[in-house]
Coordinates of C-alpha atoms and ligand atoms in Angstrom, one line a residue:
X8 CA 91.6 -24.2 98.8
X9 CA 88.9 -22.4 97.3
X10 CA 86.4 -19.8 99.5
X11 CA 82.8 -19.4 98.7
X12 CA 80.2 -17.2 100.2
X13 CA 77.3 -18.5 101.8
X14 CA 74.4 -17.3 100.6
X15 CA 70.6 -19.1 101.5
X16 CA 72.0 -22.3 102.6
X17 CA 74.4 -22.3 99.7
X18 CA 77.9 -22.0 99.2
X19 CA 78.5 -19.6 96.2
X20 CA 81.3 -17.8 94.1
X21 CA 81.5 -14.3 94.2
X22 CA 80.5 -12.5 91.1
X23 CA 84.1 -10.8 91.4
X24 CA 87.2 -11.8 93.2
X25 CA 89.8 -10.2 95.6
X26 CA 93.3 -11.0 96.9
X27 CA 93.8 -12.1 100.5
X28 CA 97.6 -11.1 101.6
X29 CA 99.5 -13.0 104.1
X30 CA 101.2 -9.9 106.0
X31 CA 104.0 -11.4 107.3
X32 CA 104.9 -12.6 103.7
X33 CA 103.2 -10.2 101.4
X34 CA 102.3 -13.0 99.2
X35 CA 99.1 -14.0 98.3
X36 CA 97.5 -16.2 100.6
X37 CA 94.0 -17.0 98.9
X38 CA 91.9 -15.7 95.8
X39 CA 88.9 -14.7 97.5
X40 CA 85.1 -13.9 96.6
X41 CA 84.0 -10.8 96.3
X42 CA 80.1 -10.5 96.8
X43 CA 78.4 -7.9 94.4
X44 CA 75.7 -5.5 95.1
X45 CA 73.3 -7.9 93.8
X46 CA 75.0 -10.7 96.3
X47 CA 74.2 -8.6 99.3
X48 CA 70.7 -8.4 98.3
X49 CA 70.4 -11.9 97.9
X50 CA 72.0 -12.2 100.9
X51 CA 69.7 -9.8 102.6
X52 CA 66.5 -11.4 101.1
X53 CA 67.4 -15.1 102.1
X54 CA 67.8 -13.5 105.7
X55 CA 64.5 -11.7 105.6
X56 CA 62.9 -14.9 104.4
X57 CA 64.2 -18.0 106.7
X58 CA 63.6 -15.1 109.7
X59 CA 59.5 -16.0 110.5
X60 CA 60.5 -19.1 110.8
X61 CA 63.6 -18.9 112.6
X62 CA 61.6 -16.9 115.3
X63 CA 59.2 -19.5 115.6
X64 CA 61.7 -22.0 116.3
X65 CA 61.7 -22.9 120.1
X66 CA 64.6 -21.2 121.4
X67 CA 65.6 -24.9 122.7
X68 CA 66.5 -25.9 119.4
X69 CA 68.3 -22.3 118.8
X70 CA 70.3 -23.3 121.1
X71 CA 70.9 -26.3 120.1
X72 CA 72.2 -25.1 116.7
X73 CA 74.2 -22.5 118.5
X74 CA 76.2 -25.4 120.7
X75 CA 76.8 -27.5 117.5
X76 CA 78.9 -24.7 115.9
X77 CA 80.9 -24.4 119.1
X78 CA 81.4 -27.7 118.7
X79 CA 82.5 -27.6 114.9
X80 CA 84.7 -24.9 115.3
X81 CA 86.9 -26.2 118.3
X82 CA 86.5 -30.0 115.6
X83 CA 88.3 -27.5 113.3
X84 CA 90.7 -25.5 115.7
X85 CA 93.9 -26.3 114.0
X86 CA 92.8 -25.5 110.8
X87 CA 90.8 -22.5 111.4
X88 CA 94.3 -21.2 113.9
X89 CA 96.3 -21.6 110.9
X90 CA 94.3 -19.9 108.6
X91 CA 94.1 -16.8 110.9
X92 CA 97.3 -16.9 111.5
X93 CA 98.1 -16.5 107.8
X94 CA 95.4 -14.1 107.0
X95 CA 95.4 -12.1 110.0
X96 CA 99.5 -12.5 111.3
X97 CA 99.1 -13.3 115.0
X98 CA 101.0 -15.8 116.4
X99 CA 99.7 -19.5 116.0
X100 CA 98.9 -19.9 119.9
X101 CA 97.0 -16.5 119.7
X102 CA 95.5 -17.8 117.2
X103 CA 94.3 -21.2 118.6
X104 CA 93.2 -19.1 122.0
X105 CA 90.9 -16.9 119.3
X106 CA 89.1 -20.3 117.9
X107 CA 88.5 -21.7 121.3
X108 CA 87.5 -18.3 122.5
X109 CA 85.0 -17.8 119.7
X110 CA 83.5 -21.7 120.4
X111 CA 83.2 -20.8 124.3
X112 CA 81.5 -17.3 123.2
X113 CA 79.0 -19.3 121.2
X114 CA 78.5 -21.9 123.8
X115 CA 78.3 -19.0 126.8
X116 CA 75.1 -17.8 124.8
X117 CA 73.2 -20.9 125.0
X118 CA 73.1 -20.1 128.8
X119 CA 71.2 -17.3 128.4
X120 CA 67.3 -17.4 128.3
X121 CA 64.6 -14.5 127.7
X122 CA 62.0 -15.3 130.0
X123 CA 58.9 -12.7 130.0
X124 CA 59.1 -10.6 132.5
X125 CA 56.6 -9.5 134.8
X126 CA 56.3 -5.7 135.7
X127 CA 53.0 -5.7 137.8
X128 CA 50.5 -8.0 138.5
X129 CA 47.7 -6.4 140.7
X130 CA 43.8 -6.2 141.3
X131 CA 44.0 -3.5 138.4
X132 CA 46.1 -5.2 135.4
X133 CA 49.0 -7.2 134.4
X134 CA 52.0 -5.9 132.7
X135 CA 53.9 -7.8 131.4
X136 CA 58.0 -7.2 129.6
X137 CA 58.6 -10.0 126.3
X138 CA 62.0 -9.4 124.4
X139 CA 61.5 -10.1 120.9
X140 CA 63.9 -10.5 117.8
X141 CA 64.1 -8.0 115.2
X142 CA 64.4 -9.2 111.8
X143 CA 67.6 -9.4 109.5
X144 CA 71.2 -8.2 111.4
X145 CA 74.0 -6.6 109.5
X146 CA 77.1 -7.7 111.2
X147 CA 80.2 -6.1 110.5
X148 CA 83.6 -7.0 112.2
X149 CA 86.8 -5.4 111.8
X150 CA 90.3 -7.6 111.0
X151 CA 91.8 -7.7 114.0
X152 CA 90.3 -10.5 115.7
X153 CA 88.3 -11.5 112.7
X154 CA 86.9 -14.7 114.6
X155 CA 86.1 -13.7 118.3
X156 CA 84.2 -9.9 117.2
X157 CA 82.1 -12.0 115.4
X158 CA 81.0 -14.1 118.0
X159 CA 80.2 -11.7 120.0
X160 CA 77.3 -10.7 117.5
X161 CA 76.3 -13.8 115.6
X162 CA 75.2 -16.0 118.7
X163 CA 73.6 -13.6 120.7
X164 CA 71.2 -12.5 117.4
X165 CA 70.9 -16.3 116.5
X166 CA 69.8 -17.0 120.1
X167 CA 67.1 -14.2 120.6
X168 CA 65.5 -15.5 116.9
X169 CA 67.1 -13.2 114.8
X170 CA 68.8 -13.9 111.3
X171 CA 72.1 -12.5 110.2
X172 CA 74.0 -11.0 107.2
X173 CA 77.5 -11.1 108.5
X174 CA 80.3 -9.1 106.7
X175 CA 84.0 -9.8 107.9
X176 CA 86.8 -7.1 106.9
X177 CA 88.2 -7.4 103.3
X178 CA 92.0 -8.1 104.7
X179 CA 90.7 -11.2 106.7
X180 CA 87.6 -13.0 105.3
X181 CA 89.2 -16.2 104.8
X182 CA 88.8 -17.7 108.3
X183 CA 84.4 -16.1 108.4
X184 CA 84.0 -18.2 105.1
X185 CA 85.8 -21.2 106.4
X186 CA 83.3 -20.8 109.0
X187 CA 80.3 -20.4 106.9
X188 CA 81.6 -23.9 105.3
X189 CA 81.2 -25.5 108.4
X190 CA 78.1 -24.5 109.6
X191 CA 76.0 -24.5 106.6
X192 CA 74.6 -27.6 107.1
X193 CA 73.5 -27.1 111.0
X194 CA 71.7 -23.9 110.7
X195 CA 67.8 -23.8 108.2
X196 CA 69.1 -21.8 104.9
X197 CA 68.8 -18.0 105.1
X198 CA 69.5 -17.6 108.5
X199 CA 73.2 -17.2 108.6
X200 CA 74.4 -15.7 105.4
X201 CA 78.2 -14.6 104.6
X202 CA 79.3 -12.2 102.2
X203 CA 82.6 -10.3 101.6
X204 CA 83.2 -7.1 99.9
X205 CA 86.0 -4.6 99.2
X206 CA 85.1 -2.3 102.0
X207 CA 82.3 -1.5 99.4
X208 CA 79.4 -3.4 101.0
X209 CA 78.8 -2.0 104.3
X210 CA 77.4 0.9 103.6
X211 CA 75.1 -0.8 101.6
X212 CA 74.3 -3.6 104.0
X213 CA 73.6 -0.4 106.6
X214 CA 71.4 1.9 104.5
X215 CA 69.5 -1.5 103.8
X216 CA 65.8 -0.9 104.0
X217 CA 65.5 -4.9 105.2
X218 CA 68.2 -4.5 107.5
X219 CA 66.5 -4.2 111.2
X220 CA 70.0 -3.4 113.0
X221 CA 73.7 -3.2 112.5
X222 CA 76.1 -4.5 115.1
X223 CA 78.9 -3.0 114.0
X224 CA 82.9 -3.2 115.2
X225 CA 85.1 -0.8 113.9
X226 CA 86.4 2.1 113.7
X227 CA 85.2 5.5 114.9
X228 CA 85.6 7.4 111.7
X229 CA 83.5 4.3 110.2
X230 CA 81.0 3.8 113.1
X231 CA 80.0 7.6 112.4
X232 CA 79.2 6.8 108.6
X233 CA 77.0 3.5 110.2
X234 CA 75.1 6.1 112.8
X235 CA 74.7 7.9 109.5
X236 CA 73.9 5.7 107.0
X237 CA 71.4 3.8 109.5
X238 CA 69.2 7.5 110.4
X239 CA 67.1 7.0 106.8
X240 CA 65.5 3.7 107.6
X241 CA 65.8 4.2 111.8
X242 CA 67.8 0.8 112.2
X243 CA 68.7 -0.1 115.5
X244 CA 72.6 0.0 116.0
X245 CA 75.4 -1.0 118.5
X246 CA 79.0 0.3 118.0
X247 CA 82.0 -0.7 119.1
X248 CA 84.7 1.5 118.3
X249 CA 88.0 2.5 118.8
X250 CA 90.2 3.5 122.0
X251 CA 92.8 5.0 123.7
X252 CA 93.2 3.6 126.7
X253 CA 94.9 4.7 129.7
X254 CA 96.8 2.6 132.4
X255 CA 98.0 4.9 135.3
X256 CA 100.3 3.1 137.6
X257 CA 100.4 4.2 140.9
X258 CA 104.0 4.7 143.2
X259 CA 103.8 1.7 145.2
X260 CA 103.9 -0.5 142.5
X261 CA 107.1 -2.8 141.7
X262 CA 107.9 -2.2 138.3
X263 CA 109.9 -5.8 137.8
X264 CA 107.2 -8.0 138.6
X265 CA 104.7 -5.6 137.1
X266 CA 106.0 -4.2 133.8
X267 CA 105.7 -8.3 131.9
X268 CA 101.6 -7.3 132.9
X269 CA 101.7 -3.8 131.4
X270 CA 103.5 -5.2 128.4
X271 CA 101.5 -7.7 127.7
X272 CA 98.5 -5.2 127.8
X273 CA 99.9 -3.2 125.7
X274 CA 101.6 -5.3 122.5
X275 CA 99.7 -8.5 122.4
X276 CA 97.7 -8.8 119.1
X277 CA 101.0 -6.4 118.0
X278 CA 98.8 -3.3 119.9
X279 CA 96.1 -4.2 117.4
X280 CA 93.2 -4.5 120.3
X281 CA 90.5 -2.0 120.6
X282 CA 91.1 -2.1 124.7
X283 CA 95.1 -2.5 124.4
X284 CA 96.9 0.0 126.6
X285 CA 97.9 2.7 124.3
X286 CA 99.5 5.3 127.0
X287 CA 101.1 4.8 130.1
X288 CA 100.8 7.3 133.0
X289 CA 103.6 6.1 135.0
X290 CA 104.6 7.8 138.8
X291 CA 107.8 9.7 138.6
X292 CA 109.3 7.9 141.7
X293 CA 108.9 4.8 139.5
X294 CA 109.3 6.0 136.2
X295 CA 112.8 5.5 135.2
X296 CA 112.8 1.9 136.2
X297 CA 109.8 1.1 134.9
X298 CA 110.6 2.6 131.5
X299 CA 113.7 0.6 131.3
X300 CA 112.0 -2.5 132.2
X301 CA 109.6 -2.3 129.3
X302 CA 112.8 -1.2 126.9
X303 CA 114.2 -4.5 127.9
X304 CA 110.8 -6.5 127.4
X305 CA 110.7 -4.9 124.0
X306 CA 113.6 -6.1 122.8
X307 CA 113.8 -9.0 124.1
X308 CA 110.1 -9.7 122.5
X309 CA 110.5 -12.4 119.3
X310 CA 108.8 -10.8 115.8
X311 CA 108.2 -12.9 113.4
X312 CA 106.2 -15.5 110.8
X313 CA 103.2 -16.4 113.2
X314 CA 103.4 -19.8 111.7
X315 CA 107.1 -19.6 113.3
X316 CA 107.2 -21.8 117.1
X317 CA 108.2 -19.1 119.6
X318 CA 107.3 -16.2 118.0
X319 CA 105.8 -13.5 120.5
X320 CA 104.4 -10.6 117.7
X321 CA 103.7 -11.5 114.4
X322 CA 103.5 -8.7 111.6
X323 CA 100.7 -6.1 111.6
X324 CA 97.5 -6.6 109.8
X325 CA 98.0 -4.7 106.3
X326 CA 100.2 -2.2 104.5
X327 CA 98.0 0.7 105.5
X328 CA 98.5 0.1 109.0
X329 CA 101.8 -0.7 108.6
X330 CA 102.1 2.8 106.8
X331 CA 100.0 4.9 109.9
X332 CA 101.8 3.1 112.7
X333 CA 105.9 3.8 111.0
X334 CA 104.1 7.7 110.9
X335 CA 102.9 8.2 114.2
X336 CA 106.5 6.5 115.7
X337 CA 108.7 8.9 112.8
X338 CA 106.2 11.7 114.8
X339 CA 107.0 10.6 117.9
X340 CA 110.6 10.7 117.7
X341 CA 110.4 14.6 117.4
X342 CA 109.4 15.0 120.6
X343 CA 109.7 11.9 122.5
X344 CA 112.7 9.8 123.0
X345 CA 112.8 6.5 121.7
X346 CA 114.0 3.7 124.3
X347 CA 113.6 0.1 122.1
X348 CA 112.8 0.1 118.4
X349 CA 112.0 2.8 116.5
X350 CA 112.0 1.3 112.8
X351 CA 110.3 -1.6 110.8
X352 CA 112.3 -5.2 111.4
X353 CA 114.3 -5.9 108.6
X354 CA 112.3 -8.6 106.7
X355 CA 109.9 -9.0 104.2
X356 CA 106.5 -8.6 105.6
X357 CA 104.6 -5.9 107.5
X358 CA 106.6 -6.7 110.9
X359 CA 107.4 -3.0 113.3
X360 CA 109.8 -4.0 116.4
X361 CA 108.2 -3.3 119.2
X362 CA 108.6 0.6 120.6
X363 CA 108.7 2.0 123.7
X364 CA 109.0 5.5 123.4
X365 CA 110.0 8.1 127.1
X366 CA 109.6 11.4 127.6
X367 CA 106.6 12.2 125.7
X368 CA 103.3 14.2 126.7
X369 CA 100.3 14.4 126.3
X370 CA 99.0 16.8 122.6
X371 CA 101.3 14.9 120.7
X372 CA 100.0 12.2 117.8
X373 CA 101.0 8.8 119.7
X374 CA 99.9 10.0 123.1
X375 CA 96.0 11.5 121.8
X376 CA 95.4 9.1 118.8
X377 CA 95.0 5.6 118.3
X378 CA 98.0 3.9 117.0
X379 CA 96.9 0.6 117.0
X380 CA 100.2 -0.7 116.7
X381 CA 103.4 -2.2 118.5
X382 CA 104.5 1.1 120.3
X383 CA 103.8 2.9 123.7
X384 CA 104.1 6.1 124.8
X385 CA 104.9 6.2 129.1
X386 CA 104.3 9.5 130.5
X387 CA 105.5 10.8 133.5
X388 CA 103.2 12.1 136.5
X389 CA 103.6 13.9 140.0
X390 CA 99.9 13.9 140.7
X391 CA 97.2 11.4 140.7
X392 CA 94.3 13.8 140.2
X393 CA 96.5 14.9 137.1
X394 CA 97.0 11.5 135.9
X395 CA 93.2 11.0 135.7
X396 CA 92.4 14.3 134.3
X397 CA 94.9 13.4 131.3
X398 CA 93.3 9.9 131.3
X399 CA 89.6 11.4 131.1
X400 CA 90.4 14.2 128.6
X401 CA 90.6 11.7 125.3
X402 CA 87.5 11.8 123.1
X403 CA 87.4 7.7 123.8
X404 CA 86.4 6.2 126.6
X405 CA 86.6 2.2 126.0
X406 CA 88.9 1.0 128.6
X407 CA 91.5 1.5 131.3
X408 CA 93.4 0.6 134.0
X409 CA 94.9 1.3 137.6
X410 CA 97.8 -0.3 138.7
X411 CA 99.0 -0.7 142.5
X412 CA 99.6 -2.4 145.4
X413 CA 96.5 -1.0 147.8
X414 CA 93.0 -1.9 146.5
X415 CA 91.4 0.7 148.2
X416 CA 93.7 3.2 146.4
X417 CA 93.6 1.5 143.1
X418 CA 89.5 1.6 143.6
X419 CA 89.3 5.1 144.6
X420 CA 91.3 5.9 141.3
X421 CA 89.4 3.3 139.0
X422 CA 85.9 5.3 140.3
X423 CA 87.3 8.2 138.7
X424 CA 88.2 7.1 135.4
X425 CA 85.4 7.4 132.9
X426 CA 85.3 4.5 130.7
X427 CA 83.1 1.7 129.8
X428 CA 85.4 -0.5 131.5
X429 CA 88.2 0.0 134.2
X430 CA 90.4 -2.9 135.0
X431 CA 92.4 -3.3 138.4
X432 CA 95.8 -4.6 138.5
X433 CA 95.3 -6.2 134.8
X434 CA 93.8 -4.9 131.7
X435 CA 92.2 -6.1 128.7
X436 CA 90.1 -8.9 129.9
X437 CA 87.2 -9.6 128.5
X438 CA 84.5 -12.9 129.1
X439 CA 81.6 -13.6 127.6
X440 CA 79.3 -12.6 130.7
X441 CA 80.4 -9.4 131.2
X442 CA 79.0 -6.9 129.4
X443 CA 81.1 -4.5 127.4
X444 CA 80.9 -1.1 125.7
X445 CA 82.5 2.0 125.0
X446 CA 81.7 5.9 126.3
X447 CA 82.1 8.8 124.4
X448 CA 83.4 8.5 121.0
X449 CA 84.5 4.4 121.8
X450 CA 80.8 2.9 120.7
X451 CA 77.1 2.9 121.5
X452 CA 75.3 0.0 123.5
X453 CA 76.6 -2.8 125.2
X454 CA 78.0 -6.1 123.6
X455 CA 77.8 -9.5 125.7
X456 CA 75.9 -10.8 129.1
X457 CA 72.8 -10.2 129.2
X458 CA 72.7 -6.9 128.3
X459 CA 74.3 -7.8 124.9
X460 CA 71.7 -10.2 124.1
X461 CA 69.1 -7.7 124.9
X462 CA 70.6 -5.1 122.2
X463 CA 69.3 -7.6 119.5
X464 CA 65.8 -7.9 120.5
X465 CA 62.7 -5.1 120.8
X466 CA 60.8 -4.4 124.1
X467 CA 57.5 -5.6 123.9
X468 CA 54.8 -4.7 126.7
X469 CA 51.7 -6.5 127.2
X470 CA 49.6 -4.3 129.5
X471 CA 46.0 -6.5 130.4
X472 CA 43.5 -4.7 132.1
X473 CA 42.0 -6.8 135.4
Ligands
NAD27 P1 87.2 -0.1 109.9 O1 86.2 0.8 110.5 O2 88.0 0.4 108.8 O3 86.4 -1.4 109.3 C1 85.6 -2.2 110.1 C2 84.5 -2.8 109.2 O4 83.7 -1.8 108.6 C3 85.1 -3.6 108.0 O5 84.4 -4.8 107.8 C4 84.9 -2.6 106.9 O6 84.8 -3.3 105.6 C5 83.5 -2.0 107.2 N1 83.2 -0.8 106.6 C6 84.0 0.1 105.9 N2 83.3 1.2 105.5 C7 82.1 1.0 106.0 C8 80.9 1.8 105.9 N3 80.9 3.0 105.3 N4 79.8 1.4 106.5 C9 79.8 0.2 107.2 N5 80.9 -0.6 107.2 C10 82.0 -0.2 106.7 O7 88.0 -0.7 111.1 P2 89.3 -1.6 111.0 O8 90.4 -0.7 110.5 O9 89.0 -2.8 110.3 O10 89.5 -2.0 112.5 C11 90.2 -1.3 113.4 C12 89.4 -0.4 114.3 O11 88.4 -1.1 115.0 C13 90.2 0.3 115.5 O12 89.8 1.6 115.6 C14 89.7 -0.5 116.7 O13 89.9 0.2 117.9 C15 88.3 -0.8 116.4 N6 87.9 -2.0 117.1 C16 87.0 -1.8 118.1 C17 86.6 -2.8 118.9 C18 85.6 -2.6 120.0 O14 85.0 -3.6 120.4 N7 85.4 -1.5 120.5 C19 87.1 -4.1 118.7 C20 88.1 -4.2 117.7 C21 88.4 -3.2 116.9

């Protein structure tokens, strides 16, 4: 199988090349192209030119274009599932959710319209509200759901007349350039252009003086470098960052029926989900039982090959995770007390059993970072006003959750939670009509609905005097 870039219309080599590992192997899955410099200005270039008339396209026919990529990618499900399996480790029915996922995000978009709106009409003028596109997009998506992030950028900038440079993470690009292979021939050249890079490129692609905007999803320690990089030339930006997300489960909950819910929240994708549940403020006069319940879930959970029927977690992304996740569980265990796993599985590949880990507070690494791994910390509270505080005190502010049996209690707790999004009696879910964005350090701006369409386009004001 060979992997090109696309590049105006065209499917190119790199000028260099770059191994794509399969992490629950450690062999190498693909040779892959690596753009240069010089490709990204190409890239950037083709964009800048195919955008007039992209713009000028009626946004019928946008839409059009948009649908028949949903269309080839759920045509190509099995293949694309398979390949991000491989590249990316998740289970193969994760997998095939993520392909459909990312075809019904595309197809959601073509819903959407950007009708002029009127702000006054009077004896004395007319105002009137147009949403226009920008230019060229840098889109930049991280590896953990290397397919859906990136719908959540490309259609909503295709739809409002924008074109787009879009840059997947150097562990994953296989299944973004599979992509590119299918869609060449439905969109004009130029106006969606993939390159990959060696974490070398995005700071190039951001500092880009042709560049109008860079949707970017990552992490918080790079999202700062984009704010950064993107003052010089002013660029528009939208950041999706990290988390460290809080459920807080209340005492009338029944940990049995509840706990398959909170571990699902918190280990699908392996933990390796921006809005996973990364710490668990449990009640005390349900703690014990609920912490046993998740032990048991944990090891009871299948690890292994994604490409393997029945398998539940595949192996985490790439060595350096690998690495920072075993560290913050070997810190954990100092002053924690682990209750299932503990250690890396015993197989070739980057697989971590799952890890529940008791007793452990808040100022310690796995509680106040991001582990973005398979492990959970479960603290212990008395108070609910104390759980909260503890919830609200991270730096991040993406997601969380409440958990009970009364709605009105659950609500009065999920009003004081400050995140972009609190979930009730679930956590996690996204759709492609609700918006979604982070506070604090967690992002900037809002991706999907509306509101995420509107992020790719400038506010324009006619004001007509009478
Ligand atoms: P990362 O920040 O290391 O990389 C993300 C992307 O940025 C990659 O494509 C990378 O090549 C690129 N990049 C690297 N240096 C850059 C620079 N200087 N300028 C511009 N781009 C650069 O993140 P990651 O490790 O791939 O992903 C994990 C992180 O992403 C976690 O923190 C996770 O929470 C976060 N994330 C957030 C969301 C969200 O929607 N809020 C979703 C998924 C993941």
């Amino acid at each position: 199988m060979t992997y090109n870039l696309l590049i105006n219309g065209k499917l190119v080599a790199g000028d260099a090349t770059m191994d794509v590992i399969n992490p629950a192997t450690e062999d190498v899955l693909a040779a892959c192209p690596r753009a240069s410099k010089a490709q990204l200005d190409e890239a950037v270039a083709a964009a800048k030119a195919a955008f007039p008339g992209w713009a000028a396209t009626p946004i019928e026919e946008r839409k059009k274009a948009i649908a028949a990529i949903a269309d080839v990618i759920e045509a190509n499900a099995n293949d694309l599932a398979r390949l991000l399996t491989q590249e990316q480790g998740k289970p193969l029915a994760d997998a095939t959710g993520e392909v459909y996922g990312t075809a019904a995000f595309f197809r959601y978009f073509t819903s959407l319209d950007m009708p002029v709106k009127v702000i006054e009409d009077s004896d004395a003028k007319r105002v009137e509200a147009h949403r226009k596109p920008l230019g060229v997009i840098g889109a930049i998506v991280p590896w953990n759901f290397p397919l859906i992030l990136m719908a959540f950028k490309v259609p909503p900038a295709l739809l409002s007349g924008n074109t787009v440079v879009l840059k997947p993470a150097p562990t994953t690009p296989l299944t973004a350039l599979k992509l590119g292979e299918l869609v060449k021939d439905i969109l004009p050249a130029g106006v969606l252009n993939i390159i990959t890079d060696a974490n070398d490129l995005g700071a190039e692609l951001t500092a880009h003086p042709d560049v109008q905007k860079i949707s970017f999803t990552g992490s918080t320690a790079t999202g700062a470098k984009v704010m950064a990089g993107a003052a010089a030339t002013l660029k528009r930006i939208t950041l999706e960052l990290g988390g460290n997300d809080a459920g807080i489960v209340l005492d009338d909950v029944d940990p049995k029926t509840t706990a398959p819910q909170l571990f699902q929240s918190a280990f699908q994708n392996n933990g390796q989900v921006c809005i996973a549940m990364k710490r668990l403020y449990v009640h005390e006069s349900i703690y014990d039982k609920m912490c046993d319940e998740l032990a048991e879930l944990a090891r009871n959970a299948i690890v292994g090959d994604g490409l393997k029927q029945g398998t539940q977690l595949g192996p985490l992304q790439n060595r350096m995770q690998f690495d920072k996740v075993m560290e913050t569980i070997e810190d954990a265990k100092k002053t924690g007390n682990v209750i299932a796993g503990g250690s890396r599985a015993e197989q070739k590949g980057y697989f971590i059993q799952p890890t529940i880990v008791r007793d452990i507070e808040d100022g310690t690494r796995l509680v106040d970072e991001e582990q973005f791994g398979p492990v959970l910390p479960i603290i212990k509270f008395s108070d609910e006003d104390d759980a909260v505080a503890r919830a609200n005190a991270s730096p991040y502010g993406l997601g969380g959750s409440v958990w009970s049996s009364n709605a009105d209690r659950a609500y009065a707790v999920a009003d004081k939670m400050n995140s972009g999004t609190i979930w009730v009696n679930k956590h996690a879910e996204l759709a492609p009509n609700i918006p979604f964005g982070g506070s604090k350090n967690s992002g900037l701006g809002t991706e999907l609905g509306e509101e995420g369409l509107e992020e790719f386009t400038q506010l324009k004001i006619i004001n007509m005097a009478r």
